[in-house]
């Protein structure tokens, strides 16, 4: 049976779909997280060079990847809202921004915890660290700009422009270790393969899946709140059982 996905572009229909998806992704996130922590902190062996400190990568790497991907997705939704004036797209962009900012903060924070024992410093003005810090500021700027404008439509347009322009920073983060003589190490996992122990790979993949599912859960929950806030005067919102309580 063919599914008409376009009908879910309307906030009315998407609100219900998001409510059904949240429990599934929440359970998946919890299971992936427990399995990832077990493989990462129990099964994976101690690194020959970095000792036990390397295990912070099981949180740092997924957080860094998510911080970049979420920004691109946010900018994509913002662009769709700006060009096609689709209400749900702008709502999704607003819903994703806090989660992306959280992952960017975790990436910087865990990077500092790893950098102190490895580099001897909490922070260095390395190209990747600096561009990741700029990414956090872009997220915060998007949130602050949107909140500073009372008219939601005007706020969507202004924040969308910032999101689209800021997306240039994401490839800079990714390629910074190749473009400049940077202190930050390059990617351990490449398309050509990796020398990483198989248990480390499994832990990293599980934690990445856990973070993805978590990001989906909180984004869907947040967009449902935004939909209720913006569509509060409509009849369908007034008929919802959770609103009538």
mmCIF file of C-alpha atoms in Angstrom:
data_model
loop_
_atom_site.group_PDB
_atom_site.id
_atom_site.type_symbol
_atom_site.label_atom_id
_atom_site.label_comp_id
_atom_site.label_asym_id
_atom_site.label_seq_id
_atom_site.Cartn_x
_atom_site.Cartn_y
_atom_site.Cartn_z
ATOM 1 C CA UNK A 1 0.000 0.000 0.000
ATOM 2 C CA UNK A 2 1.443 3.349 -1.080
ATOM 3 C CA UNK A 3 1.842 5.953 1.648
ATOM 4 C CA UNK A 4 1.155 9.578 0.810
ATOM 5 C CA UNK A 5 4.093 11.170 2.650
ATOM 6 C CA UNK A 6 3.141 14.646 1.415
ATOM 7 C CA UNK A 7 0.119 14.691 3.679
ATOM 8 C CA UNK A 8 2.551 14.745 6.630
ATOM 9 C CA UNK A 9 3.924 18.078 5.460
ATOM 10 C CA UNK A 10 0.856 19.621 7.120
ATOM 11 C CA UNK A 11 1.337 20.330 10.855
ATOM 12 C CA UNK A 12 -2.087 18.800 11.539
ATOM 13 C CA UNK A 13 -1.048 15.365 10.276
ATOM 14 C CA UNK A 14 2.594 15.531 11.324
ATOM 15 C CA UNK A 15 1.651 16.225 14.940
ATOM 16 C CA UNK A 16 -0.069 12.850 15.169
ATOM 17 C CA UNK A 17 2.706 11.000 13.302
ATOM 18 C CA UNK A 18 5.398 12.494 15.548
ATOM 19 C CA UNK A 19 3.487 11.387 18.633
ATOM 20 C CA UNK A 20 3.462 7.796 17.368
ATOM 21 C CA UNK A 21 7.162 7.788 16.413
ATOM 22 C CA UNK A 22 8.550 9.222 19.660
ATOM 23 C CA UNK A 23 8.128 6.073 21.848
ATOM 24 C CA UNK A 24 9.768 3.820 19.218
ATOM 25 C CA UNK A 25 12.821 6.026 18.800
ATOM 26 C CA UNK A 26 13.048 6.572 22.577
ATOM 27 C CA UNK A 27 13.234 2.831 23.218
ATOM 28 C CA UNK A 28 15.734 2.373 20.375
ATOM 29 C CA UNK A 29 17.891 5.185 21.744
ATOM 30 C CA UNK A 30 17.959 3.628 25.212
ATOM 31 C CA UNK A 31 18.832 0.167 23.880
ATOM 32 C CA UNK A 32 21.575 1.491 21.595
ATOM 33 C CA UNK A 33 22.974 3.617 24.426
ATOM 34 C CA UNK A 34 23.142 0.716 26.912
ATOM 35 C CA UNK A 35 24.731 -1.574 24.306
ATOM 36 C CA UNK A 36 27.143 1.151 23.213
ATOM 37 C CA UNK A 37 28.257 1.878 26.767
ATOM 38 C CA UNK A 38 28.749 -1.830 27.406
ATOM 39 C CA UNK A 39 30.870 -2.350 24.293
ATOM 40 C CA UNK A 40 32.714 0.927 24.787
ATOM 41 C CA UNK A 41 33.530 0.693 28.481
ATOM 42 C CA UNK A 42 33.551 -3.081 29.118
ATOM 43 C CA UNK A 43 34.289 -5.012 25.917
ATOM 44 C CA UNK A 44 36.598 -2.626 24.006
ATOM 45 C CA UNK A 45 40.277 -3.094 24.952
ATOM 46 C CA UNK A 46 42.549 -0.396 26.341
ATOM 47 C CA UNK A 47 44.243 1.675 23.631
ATOM 48 C CA UNK A 48 47.982 1.004 23.353
ATOM 49 C CA UNK A 49 48.871 4.706 23.020
ATOM 50 C CA UNK A 50 46.105 6.716 24.725
ATOM 51 C CA UNK A 51 45.277 4.268 27.540
ATOM 52 C CA UNK A 52 41.777 4.531 29.015
ATOM 53 C CA UNK A 53 41.375 8.199 28.073
ATOM 54 C CA UNK A 54 40.543 7.249 24.487
ATOM 55 C CA UNK A 55 37.111 5.933 25.608
ATOM 56 C CA UNK A 56 35.801 9.471 25.679
ATOM 57 C CA UNK A 57 35.665 9.218 21.885
ATOM 58 C CA UNK A 58 32.572 7.018 22.225
ATOM 59 C CA UNK A 59 30.744 10.185 23.282
ATOM 60 C CA UNK A 60 32.906 12.822 21.581
ATOM 61 C CA UNK A 61 32.826 11.410 18.045
ATOM 62 C CA UNK A 62 29.031 10.808 17.822
ATOM 63 C CA UNK A 63 28.378 14.251 19.356
ATOM 64 C CA UNK A 64 30.705 15.898 16.817
ATOM 65 C CA UNK A 65 29.113 14.072 13.874
ATOM 66 C CA UNK A 66 25.593 14.894 15.063
ATOM 67 C CA UNK A 67 26.449 18.557 15.613
ATOM 68 C CA UNK A 68 27.437 18.892 11.948
ATOM 69 C CA UNK A 69 24.669 16.754 10.414
ATOM 70 C CA UNK A 70 21.924 18.397 12.465
ATOM 71 C CA UNK A 71 23.090 21.829 11.329
ATOM 72 C CA UNK A 72 22.874 20.787 7.668
ATOM 73 C CA UNK A 73 19.416 19.285 8.221
ATOM 74 C CA UNK A 74 18.336 22.420 10.097
ATOM 75 C CA UNK A 75 19.618 24.636 7.278
ATOM 76 C CA UNK A 76 17.832 22.420 4.742
ATOM 77 C CA UNK A 77 14.510 22.739 6.569
ATOM 78 C CA UNK A 78 15.081 26.483 6.979
ATOM 79 C CA UNK A 79 15.750 26.825 3.234
ATOM 80 C CA UNK A 80 12.574 24.894 2.385
ATOM 81 C CA UNK A 81 10.588 27.136 4.702
ATOM 82 C CA UNK A 82 12.138 30.250 3.206
ATOM 83 C CA UNK A 83 11.691 29.243 -0.447
ATOM 84 C CA UNK A 84 8.398 27.334 -0.402
ATOM 85 C CA UNK A 85 6.932 28.973 2.726
ATOM 86 C CA UNK A 86 6.109 25.598 4.236
ATOM 87 C CA UNK A 87 5.213 26.124 7.879
ATOM 88 C CA UNK A 88 6.345 22.719 9.120
ATOM 89 C CA UNK A 89 9.818 23.128 7.591
ATOM 90 C CA UNK A 90 10.474 26.279 9.606
ATOM 91 C CA UNK A 91 9.103 24.618 12.724
ATOM 92 C CA UNK A 92 11.455 21.655 12.234
ATOM 93 C CA UNK A 93 14.421 24.014 11.844
ATOM 94 C CA UNK A 94 13.534 25.690 15.147
ATOM 95 C CA UNK A 95 13.034 22.309 16.816
ATOM 96 C CA UNK A 96 16.449 21.006 15.713
ATOM 97 C CA UNK A 97 18.534 24.021 16.770
ATOM 98 C CA UNK A 98 18.693 23.347 20.565
ATOM 99 C CA UNK A 99 19.636 19.690 20.016
ATOM 100 C CA UNK A 100 22.365 20.648 17.578
ATOM 101 C CA UNK A 101 23.690 23.225 20.029
ATOM 102 C CA UNK A 102 23.725 20.591 22.778
ATOM 103 C CA UNK A 103 25.770 18.180 20.657
ATOM 104 C CA UNK A 104 28.191 20.955 19.638
ATOM 105 C CA UNK A 105 28.674 21.818 23.325
ATOM 106 C CA UNK A 106 29.224 18.133 24.251
ATOM 107 C CA UNK A 107 31.708 17.819 21.383
ATOM 108 C CA UNK A 108 33.735 20.795 22.652
ATOM 109 C CA UNK A 109 33.468 19.771 26.291
ATOM 110 C CA UNK A 110 34.524 16.135 25.765
ATOM 111 C CA UNK A 111 37.233 17.325 23.384
ATOM 112 C CA UNK A 112 38.641 19.498 26.164
ATOM 113 C CA UNK A 113 38.543 16.571 28.610
ATOM 114 C CA UNK A 114 40.474 14.467 26.090
ATOM 115 C CA UNK A 115 42.827 17.277 25.104
ATOM 116 C CA UNK A 116 44.123 17.954 28.618
ATOM 117 C CA UNK A 117 45.806 14.538 29.143
ATOM 118 C CA UNK A 118 46.765 14.115 25.454
ATOM 119 C CA UNK A 119 47.825 17.632 24.411
ATOM 120 C CA UNK A 120 48.462 19.081 27.867
ATOM 121 C CA UNK A 121 45.870 21.837 27.341
ATOM 122 C CA UNK A 122 42.111 22.184 27.710
ATOM 123 C CA UNK A 123 41.937 24.325 24.574
ATOM 124 C CA UNK A 124 44.095 25.261 21.603
ATOM 125 C CA UNK A 125 43.156 27.475 18.665
ATOM 126 C CA UNK A 126 43.243 24.477 16.358
ATOM 127 C CA UNK A 127 41.345 24.811 13.050
ATOM 128 C CA UNK A 128 38.817 22.094 13.836
ATOM 129 C CA UNK A 129 38.237 23.200 17.419
ATOM 130 C CA UNK A 130 37.796 26.808 16.357
ATOM 131 C CA UNK A 131 35.373 25.987 13.529
ATOM 132 C CA UNK A 132 33.396 23.708 15.902
ATOM 133 C CA UNK A 133 33.203 26.597 18.384
ATOM 134 C CA UNK A 134 31.884 28.803 15.569
ATOM 135 C CA UNK A 135 29.265 26.119 14.900
ATOM 136 C CA UNK A 136 28.079 26.368 18.514
ATOM 137 C CA UNK A 137 27.842 30.166 18.147
ATOM 138 C CA UNK A 138 25.846 29.729 14.931
ATOM 139 C CA UNK A 139 23.357 27.500 16.737
ATOM 140 C CA UNK A 140 23.082 29.976 19.609
ATOM 141 C CA UNK A 141 22.777 32.854 17.141
ATOM 142 C CA UNK A 142 19.959 31.049 15.301
ATOM 143 C CA UNK A 143 18.079 30.464 18.569
ATOM 144 C CA UNK A 144 18.649 34.006 19.851
ATOM 145 C CA UNK A 145 17.707 35.667 16.552
ATOM 146 C CA UNK A 146 14.516 33.642 16.266
ATOM 147 C CA UNK A 147 13.542 34.418 19.856
ATOM 148 C CA UNK A 148 14.213 38.138 19.451
ATOM 149 C CA UNK A 149 11.547 38.634 16.739
ATOM 150 C CA UNK A 150 7.919 38.529 17.877
ATOM 151 C CA UNK A 151 6.367 37.693 14.494
ATOM 152 C CA UNK A 152 7.013 33.938 13.911
ATOM 153 C CA UNK A 153 7.036 34.271 10.105
ATOM 154 C CA UNK A 154 9.587 37.100 10.190
ATOM 155 C CA UNK A 155 11.616 35.199 12.771
ATOM 156 C CA UNK A 156 11.608 32.100 10.525
ATOM 157 C CA UNK A 157 12.891 34.100 7.538
ATOM 158 C CA UNK A 158 15.628 35.915 9.441
ATOM 159 C CA UNK A 159 16.858 32.769 11.206
ATOM 160 C CA UNK A 160 16.726 30.829 7.927
ATOM 161 C CA UNK A 161 19.140 33.260 6.274
ATOM 162 C CA UNK A 162 21.580 32.826 9.163
ATOM 163 C CA UNK A 163 21.256 29.029 9.015
ATOM 164 C CA UNK A 164 21.861 28.918 5.255
ATOM 165 C CA UNK A 165 24.903 31.208 5.380
ATOM 166 C CA UNK A 166 26.293 29.367 8.403
ATOM 167 C CA UNK A 167 26.138 26.001 6.632
ATOM 168 C CA UNK A 168 29.375 26.991 4.877
ATOM 169 C CA UNK A 169 31.107 26.321 8.201
ATOM 170 C CA UNK A 170 30.234 22.595 8.227
ATOM 171 C CA UNK A 171 32.527 21.499 5.362
ATOM 172 C CA UNK A 172 35.206 23.746 6.880
ATOM 173 C CA UNK A 173 34.956 21.717 10.117
ATOM 174 C CA UNK A 174 35.128 18.415 8.271
ATOM 175 C CA UNK A 175 38.013 19.263 5.932
ATOM 176 C CA UNK A 176 39.951 21.476 8.344
ATOM 177 C CA UNK A 177 42.333 18.638 9.271
ATOM 178 C CA UNK A 178 43.184 18.226 5.573
ATOM 179 C CA UNK A 179 43.296 21.873 4.511
ATOM 180 C CA UNK A 180 45.516 23.128 7.344
ATOM 181 C CA UNK A 181 48.451 21.791 9.335
ATOM 182 C CA UNK A 182 46.254 21.174 12.341
ATOM 183 C CA UNK A 183 46.895 19.650 15.749
ATOM 184 C CA UNK A 184 43.640 17.693 15.616
ATOM 185 C CA UNK A 185 44.026 14.135 14.362
ATOM 186 C CA UNK A 186 42.348 13.028 11.140
ATOM 187 C CA UNK A 187 39.509 10.535 10.803
ATOM 188 C CA UNK A 188 40.344 7.058 12.084
ATOM 189 C CA UNK A 189 37.528 5.439 10.090
ATOM 190 C CA UNK A 190 37.783 5.957 6.334
ATOM 191 C CA UNK A 191 36.122 4.512 3.245
ATOM 192 C CA UNK A 192 39.340 2.579 2.615
ATOM 193 C CA UNK A 193 39.060 0.862 6.025
ATOM 194 C CA UNK A 194 40.278 1.317 9.579
ATOM 195 C CA UNK A 195 42.846 -0.136 11.947
ATOM 196 C CA UNK A 196 40.454 0.263 14.897
ATOM 197 C CA UNK A 197 39.617 -2.825 16.972
ATOM 198 C CA UNK A 198 36.272 -4.350 15.988
ATOM 199 C CA UNK A 199 34.811 -3.816 19.501
ATOM 200 C CA UNK A 200 35.703 -0.118 19.277
ATOM 201 C CA UNK A 201 33.960 0.124 15.901
ATOM 202 C CA UNK A 202 30.840 -1.575 17.276
ATOM 203 C CA UNK A 203 30.753 0.696 20.327
ATOM 204 C CA UNK A 204 31.167 3.778 18.167
ATOM 205 C CA UNK A 205 28.396 2.700 15.798
ATOM 206 C CA UNK A 206 26.004 1.880 18.654
ATOM 207 C CA UNK A 207 26.622 5.219 20.356
ATOM 208 C CA UNK A 208 26.125 7.018 17.047
ATOM 209 C CA UNK A 209 22.776 5.256 16.550
ATOM 210 C CA UNK A 210 21.805 6.115 20.141
ATOM 211 C CA UNK A 211 22.563 9.785 19.549
ATOM 212 C CA UNK A 212 20.636 9.813 16.255
ATOM 213 C CA UNK A 213 17.561 8.256 17.876
ATOM 214 C CA UNK A 214 17.802 10.665 20.814
ATOM 215 C CA UNK A 215 18.036 13.630 18.441
ATOM 216 C CA UNK A 216 14.943 12.415 16.570
ATOM 217 C CA UNK A 217 12.984 11.972 19.807
ATOM 218 C CA UNK A 218 13.683 15.415 21.220
ATOM 219 C CA UNK A 219 13.234 17.130 17.828
ATOM 220 C CA UNK A 220 9.834 15.483 17.337
ATOM 221 C CA UNK A 221 8.771 16.317 20.895
ATOM 222 C CA UNK A 222 9.901 19.909 20.457
ATOM 223 C CA UNK A 223 8.199 20.364 17.078
ATOM 224 C CA UNK A 224 4.939 19.080 18.586
ATOM 225 C CA UNK A 225 5.199 21.830 21.204
ATOM 226 C CA UNK A 226 5.915 24.422 18.517
ATOM 227 C CA UNK A 227 2.931 23.217 16.482
ATOM 228 C CA UNK A 228 0.647 23.533 19.523
ATOM 229 C CA UNK A 229 2.001 27.011 20.227
ATOM 230 C CA UNK A 230 1.545 28.310 16.684
ATOM 231 C CA UNK A 231 -1.682 26.487 15.858
ATOM 232 C CA UNK A 232 -3.214 27.052 19.279
ATOM 233 C CA UNK A 233 -6.112 29.095 17.921
ATOM 234 C CA UNK A 234 -7.225 26.437 15.423
ATOM 235 C CA UNK A 235 -10.119 24.042 15.971
ATOM 236 C CA UNK A 236 -8.094 20.841 15.591
ATOM 237 C CA UNK A 237 -5.740 21.841 18.412
ATOM 238 C CA UNK A 238 -8.683 22.692 20.638
ATOM 239 C CA UNK A 239 -10.117 19.205 20.063
ATOM 240 C CA UNK A 240 -6.925 17.401 21.158
ATOM 241 C CA UNK A 241 -7.388 15.414 24.354
ATOM 242 C CA UNK A 242 -4.026 16.540 25.781
ATOM 243 C CA UNK A 243 -5.045 20.197 25.322
ATOM 244 C CA UNK A 244 -8.476 19.767 26.907
ATOM 245 C CA UNK A 245 -7.066 18.279 30.143
#
